[in-house]
Coordinates of N, CA and C in Angstrom, one line a residue:
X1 N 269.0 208.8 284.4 CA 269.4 207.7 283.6 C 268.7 206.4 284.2
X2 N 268.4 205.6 283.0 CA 268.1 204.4 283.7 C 268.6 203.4 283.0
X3 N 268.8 201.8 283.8 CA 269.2 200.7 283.3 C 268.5 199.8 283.6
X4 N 268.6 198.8 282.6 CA 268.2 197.3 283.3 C 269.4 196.3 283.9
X5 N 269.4 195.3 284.4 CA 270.1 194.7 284.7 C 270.5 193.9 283.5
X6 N 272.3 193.1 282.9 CA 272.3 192.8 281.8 C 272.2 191.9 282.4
X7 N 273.5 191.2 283.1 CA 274.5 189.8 283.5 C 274.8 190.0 285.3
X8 N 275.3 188.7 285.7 CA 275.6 189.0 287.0 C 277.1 187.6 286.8
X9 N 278.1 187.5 287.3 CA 279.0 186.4 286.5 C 279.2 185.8 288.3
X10 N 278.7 184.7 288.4 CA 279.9 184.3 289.2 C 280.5 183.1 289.1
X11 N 281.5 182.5 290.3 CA 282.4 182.2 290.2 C 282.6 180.6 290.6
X12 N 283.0 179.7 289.7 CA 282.8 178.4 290.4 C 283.9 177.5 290.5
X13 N 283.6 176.5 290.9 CA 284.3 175.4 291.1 C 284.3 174.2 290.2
X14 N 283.2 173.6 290.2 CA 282.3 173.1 289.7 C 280.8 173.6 288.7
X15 N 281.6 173.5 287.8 CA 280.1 174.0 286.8 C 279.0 173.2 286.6
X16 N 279.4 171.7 286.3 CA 277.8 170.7 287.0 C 277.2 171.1 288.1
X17 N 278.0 171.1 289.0 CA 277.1 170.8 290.6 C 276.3 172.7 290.2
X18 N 277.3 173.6 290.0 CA 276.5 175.0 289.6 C 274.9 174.8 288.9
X19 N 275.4 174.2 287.5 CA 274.4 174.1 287.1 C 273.2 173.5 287.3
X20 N 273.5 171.9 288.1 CA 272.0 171.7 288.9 C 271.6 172.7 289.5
X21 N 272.3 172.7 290.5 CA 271.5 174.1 291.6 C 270.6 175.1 290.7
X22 N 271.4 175.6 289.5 CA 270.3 177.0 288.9 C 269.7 176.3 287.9
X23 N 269.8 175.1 287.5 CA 268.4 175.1 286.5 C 267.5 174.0 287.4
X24 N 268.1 173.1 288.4 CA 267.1 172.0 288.7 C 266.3 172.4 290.4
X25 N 267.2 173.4 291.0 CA 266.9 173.4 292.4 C 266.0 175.1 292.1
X26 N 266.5 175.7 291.8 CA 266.0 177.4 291.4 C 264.8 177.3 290.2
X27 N 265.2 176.2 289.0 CA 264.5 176.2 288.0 C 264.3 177.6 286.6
X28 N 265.8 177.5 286.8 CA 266.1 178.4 285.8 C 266.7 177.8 284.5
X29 N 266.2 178.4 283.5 CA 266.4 177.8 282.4 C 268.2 178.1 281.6
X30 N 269.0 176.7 281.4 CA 270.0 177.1 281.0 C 270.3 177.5 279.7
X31 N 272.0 178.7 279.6 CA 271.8 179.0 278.3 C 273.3 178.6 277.3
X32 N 273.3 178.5 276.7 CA 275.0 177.8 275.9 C 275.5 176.5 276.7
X33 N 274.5 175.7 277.5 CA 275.6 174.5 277.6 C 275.7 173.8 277.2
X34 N 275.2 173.1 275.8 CA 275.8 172.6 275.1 C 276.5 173.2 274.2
X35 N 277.2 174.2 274.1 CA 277.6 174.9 273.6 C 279.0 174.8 274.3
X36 N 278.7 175.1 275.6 CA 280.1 174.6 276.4 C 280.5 173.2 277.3
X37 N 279.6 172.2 277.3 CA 280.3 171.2 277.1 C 281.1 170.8 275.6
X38 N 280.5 171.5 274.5 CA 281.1 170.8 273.3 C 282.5 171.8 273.5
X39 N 282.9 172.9 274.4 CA 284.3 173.3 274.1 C 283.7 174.6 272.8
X40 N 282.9 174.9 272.7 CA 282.5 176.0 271.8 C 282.8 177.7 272.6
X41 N 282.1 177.8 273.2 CA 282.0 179.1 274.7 C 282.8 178.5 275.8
X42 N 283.7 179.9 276.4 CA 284.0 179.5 276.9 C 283.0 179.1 279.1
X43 N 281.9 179.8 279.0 CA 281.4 179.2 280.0 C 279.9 179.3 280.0
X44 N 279.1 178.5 280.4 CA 277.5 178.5 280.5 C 276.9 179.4 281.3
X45 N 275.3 180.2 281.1 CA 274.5 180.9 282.0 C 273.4 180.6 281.9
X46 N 272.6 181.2 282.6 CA 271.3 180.6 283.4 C 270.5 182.2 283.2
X47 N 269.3 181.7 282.7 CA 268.5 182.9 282.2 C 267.6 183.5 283.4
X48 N 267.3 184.1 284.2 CA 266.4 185.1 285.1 C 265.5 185.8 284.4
X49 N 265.6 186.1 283.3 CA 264.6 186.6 283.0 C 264.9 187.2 281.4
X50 N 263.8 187.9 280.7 CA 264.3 188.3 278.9 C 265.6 189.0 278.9
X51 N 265.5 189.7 279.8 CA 266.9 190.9 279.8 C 268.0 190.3 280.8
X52 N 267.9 189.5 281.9 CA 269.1 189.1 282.5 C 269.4 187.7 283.1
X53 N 270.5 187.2 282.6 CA 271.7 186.1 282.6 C 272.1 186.3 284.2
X54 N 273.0 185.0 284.3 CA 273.9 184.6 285.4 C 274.9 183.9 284.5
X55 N 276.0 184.4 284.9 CA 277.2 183.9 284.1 C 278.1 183.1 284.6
X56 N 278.2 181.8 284.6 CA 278.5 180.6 285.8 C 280.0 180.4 285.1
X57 N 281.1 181.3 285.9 CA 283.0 180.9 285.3 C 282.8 179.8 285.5
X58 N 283.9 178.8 284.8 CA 284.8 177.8 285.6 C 285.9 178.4 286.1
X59 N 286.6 178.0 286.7 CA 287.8 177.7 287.6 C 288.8 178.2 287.1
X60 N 288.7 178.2 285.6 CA 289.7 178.5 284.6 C 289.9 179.9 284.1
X61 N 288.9 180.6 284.6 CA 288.5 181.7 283.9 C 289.0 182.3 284.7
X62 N 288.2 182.3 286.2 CA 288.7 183.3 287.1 C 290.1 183.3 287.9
X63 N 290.5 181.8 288.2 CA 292.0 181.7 288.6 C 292.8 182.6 287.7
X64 N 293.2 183.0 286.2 CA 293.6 183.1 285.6 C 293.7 184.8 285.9
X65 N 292.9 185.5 286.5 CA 292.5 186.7 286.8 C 293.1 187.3 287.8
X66 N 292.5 186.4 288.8 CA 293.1 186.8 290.4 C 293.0 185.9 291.2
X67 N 294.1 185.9 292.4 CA 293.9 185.0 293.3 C 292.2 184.7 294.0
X68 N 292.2 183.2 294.0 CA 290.6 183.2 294.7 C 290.3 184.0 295.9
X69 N 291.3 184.7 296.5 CA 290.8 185.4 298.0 C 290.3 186.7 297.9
X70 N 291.1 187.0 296.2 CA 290.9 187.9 296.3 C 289.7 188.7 295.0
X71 N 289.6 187.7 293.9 CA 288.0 187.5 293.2 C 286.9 187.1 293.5
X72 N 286.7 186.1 294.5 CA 286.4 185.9 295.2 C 284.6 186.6 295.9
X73 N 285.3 187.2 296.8 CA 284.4 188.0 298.0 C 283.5 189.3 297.3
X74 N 283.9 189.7 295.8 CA 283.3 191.2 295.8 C 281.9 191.2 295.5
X75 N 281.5 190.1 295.5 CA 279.5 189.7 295.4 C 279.3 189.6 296.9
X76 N 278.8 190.3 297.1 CA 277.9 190.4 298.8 C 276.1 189.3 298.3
X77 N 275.8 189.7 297.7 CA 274.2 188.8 297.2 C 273.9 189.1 295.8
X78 N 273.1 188.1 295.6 CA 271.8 189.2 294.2 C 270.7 188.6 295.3
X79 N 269.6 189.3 294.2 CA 268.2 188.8 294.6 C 267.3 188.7 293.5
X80 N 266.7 187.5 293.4 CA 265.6 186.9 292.8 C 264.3 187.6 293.3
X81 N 263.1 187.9 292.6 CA 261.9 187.9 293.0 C 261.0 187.4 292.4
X82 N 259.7 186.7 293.2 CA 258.8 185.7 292.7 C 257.7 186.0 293.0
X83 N 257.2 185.1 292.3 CA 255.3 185.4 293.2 C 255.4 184.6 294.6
X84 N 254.6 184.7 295.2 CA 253.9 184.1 296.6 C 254.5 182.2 296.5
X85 N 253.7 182.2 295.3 CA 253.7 180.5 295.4 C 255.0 179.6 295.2
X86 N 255.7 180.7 293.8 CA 257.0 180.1 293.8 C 258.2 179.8 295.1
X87 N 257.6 181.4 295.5 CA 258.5 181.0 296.8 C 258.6 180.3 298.0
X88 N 257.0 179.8 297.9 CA 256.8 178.7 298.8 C 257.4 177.5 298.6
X89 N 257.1 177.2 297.0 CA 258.0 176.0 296.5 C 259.2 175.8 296.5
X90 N 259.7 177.2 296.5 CA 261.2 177.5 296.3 C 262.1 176.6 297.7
X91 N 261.2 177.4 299.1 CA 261.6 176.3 300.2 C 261.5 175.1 300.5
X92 N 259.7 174.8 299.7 CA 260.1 173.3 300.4 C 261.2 172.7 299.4
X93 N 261.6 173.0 298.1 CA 262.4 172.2 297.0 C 264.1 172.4 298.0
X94 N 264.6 173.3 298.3 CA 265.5 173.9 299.3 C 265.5 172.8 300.4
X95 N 264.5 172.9 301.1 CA 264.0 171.8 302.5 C 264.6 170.3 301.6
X96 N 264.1 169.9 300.6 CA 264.3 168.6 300.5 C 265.6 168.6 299.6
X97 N 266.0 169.3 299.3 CA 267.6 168.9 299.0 C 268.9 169.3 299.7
X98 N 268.4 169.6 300.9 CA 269.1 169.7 302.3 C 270.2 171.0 301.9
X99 N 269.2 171.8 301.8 CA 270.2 173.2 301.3 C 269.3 174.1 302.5
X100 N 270.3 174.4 303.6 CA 269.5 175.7 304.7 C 269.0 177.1 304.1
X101 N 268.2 177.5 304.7 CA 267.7 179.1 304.8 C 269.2 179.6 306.0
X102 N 269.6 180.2 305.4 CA 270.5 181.2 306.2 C 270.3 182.0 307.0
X103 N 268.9 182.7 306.7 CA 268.0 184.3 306.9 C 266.9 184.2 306.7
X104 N 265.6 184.8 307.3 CA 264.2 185.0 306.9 C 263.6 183.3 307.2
X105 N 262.6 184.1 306.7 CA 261.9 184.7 306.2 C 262.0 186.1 307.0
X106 N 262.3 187.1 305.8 CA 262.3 188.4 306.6 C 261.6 189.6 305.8
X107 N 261.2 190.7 306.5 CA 261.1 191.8 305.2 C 262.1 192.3 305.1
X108 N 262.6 193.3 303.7 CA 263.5 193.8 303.5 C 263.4 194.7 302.5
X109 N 263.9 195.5 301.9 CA 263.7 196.7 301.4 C 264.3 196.0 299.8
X110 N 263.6 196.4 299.1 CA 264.0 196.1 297.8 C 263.6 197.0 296.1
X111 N 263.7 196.7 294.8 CA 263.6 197.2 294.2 C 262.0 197.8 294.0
X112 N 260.7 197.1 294.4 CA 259.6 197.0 294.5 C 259.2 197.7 295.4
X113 N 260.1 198.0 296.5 CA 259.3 198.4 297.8 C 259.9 197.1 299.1
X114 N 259.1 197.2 300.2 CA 259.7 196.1 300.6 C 259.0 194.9 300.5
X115 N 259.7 193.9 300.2 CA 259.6 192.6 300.1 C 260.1 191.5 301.6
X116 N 259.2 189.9 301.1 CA 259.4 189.0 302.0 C 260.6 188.1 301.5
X117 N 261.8 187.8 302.0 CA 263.2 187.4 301.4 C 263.3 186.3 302.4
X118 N 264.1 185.2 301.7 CA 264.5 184.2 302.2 C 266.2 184.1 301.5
X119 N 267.0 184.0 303.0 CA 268.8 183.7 301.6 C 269.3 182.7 302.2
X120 N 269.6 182.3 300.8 CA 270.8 181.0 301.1 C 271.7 180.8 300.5
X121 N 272.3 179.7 300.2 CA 273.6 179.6 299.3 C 273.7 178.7 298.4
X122 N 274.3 178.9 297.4 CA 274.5 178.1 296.2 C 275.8 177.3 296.3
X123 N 275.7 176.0 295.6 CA 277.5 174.9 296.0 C 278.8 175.8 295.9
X124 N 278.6 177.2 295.9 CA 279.9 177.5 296.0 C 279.7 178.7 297.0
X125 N 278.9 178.9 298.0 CA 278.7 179.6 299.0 C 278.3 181.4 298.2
X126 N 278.1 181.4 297.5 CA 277.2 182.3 296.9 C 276.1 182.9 297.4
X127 N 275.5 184.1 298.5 CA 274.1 184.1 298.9 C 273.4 184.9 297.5
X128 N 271.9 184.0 298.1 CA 270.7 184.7 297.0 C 269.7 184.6 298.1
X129 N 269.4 185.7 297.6 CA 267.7 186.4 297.9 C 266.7 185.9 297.0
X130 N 266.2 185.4 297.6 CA 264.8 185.6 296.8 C 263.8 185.4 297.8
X131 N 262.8 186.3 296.8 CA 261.8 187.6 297.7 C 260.6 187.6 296.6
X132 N 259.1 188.2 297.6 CA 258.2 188.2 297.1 C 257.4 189.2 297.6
X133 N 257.2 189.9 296.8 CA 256.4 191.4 297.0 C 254.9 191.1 297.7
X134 N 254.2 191.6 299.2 CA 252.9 191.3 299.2 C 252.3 192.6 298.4
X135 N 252.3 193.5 298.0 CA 251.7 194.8 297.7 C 251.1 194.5 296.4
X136 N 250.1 194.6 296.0 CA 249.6 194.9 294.6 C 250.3 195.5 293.8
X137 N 251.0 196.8 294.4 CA 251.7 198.0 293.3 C 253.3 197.9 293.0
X138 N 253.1 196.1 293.7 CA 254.7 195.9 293.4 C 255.3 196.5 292.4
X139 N 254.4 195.6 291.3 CA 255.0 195.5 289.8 C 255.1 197.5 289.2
X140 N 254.4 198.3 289.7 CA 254.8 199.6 289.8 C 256.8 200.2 289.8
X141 N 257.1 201.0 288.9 CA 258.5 201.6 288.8 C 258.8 202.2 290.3
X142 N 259.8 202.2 291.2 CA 260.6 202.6 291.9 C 260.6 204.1 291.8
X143 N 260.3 205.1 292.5 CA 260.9 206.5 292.6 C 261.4 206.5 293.5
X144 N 262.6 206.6 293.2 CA 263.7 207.0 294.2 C 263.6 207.7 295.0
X145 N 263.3 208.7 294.0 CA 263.7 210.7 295.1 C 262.0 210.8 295.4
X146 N 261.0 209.7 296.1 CA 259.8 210.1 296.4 C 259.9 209.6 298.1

């Protein structure tokens, strides 16, 4: 069986300060917010790519669910991957809005094979990866069982 990735949802406080971070700091393109500032949807996401979203709650969504201690914690990371360059930009843009590297530059084992990853956090302590394949045969399918 195979899948793509659809959605990844997480959880906020603040859906401005969210939303800078993923479309102005990451430079990801947003999706329904005006849609939900007008009160139409109930919350906005941020595009990664043709097939997968980031689904940014408010406050309202997930309090409603479960206590924050305990909705909370069950995202360990995602991970972003880029080319070379982006991810060079990706730091200094990180460097100058005084958001730390947590981790890495490191290698690390990923969907590609292994990759060069840098993680940090988003205004709601969220880690992300993002990583850049040096191999040519990146963009090559994953065999598992090889």
């Amino acid at each position: 069986m195979n899948f793509k990735m659809d959605h990844i949802v997480i959880n906020t406080a603040d859906i401005a300060r969210s939303l800078h971070f993923y479309t102005d700091i990451l430079g990801l393109a947003g999706e329904r917010v005006a849609e939900f500032d007008n009160h139409q949807v109930p919350f906005p996401s941020v595009r990664i790519t043709q097939d997968t979203i980031v689904d940014i709650f408010p406050k309202r969504l997930w309090e409603k669910t479960s206590p924050e201690q305990v909705c909370r914690p069950n995202l360990n990371h995602f991970c972003l991957s880029t080319s070379e360059s982006n991810w060079q930009a990706l730091q200094e843009k990180l460097k100058e809005n005084n958001i730390p590297i947590d981790d890495g530059p490191v290698k690390r084992w990923g969907a590609h094979g292994t990759g060069v990853s840098i993680y940090f956090r988003d205004p709601d302590e969220n880690v992300i990866e993002v990583r850049y394949y040096e191999s040519e045969e990146a963009d090559r399918p994953c065999m598992l069982n090889s």
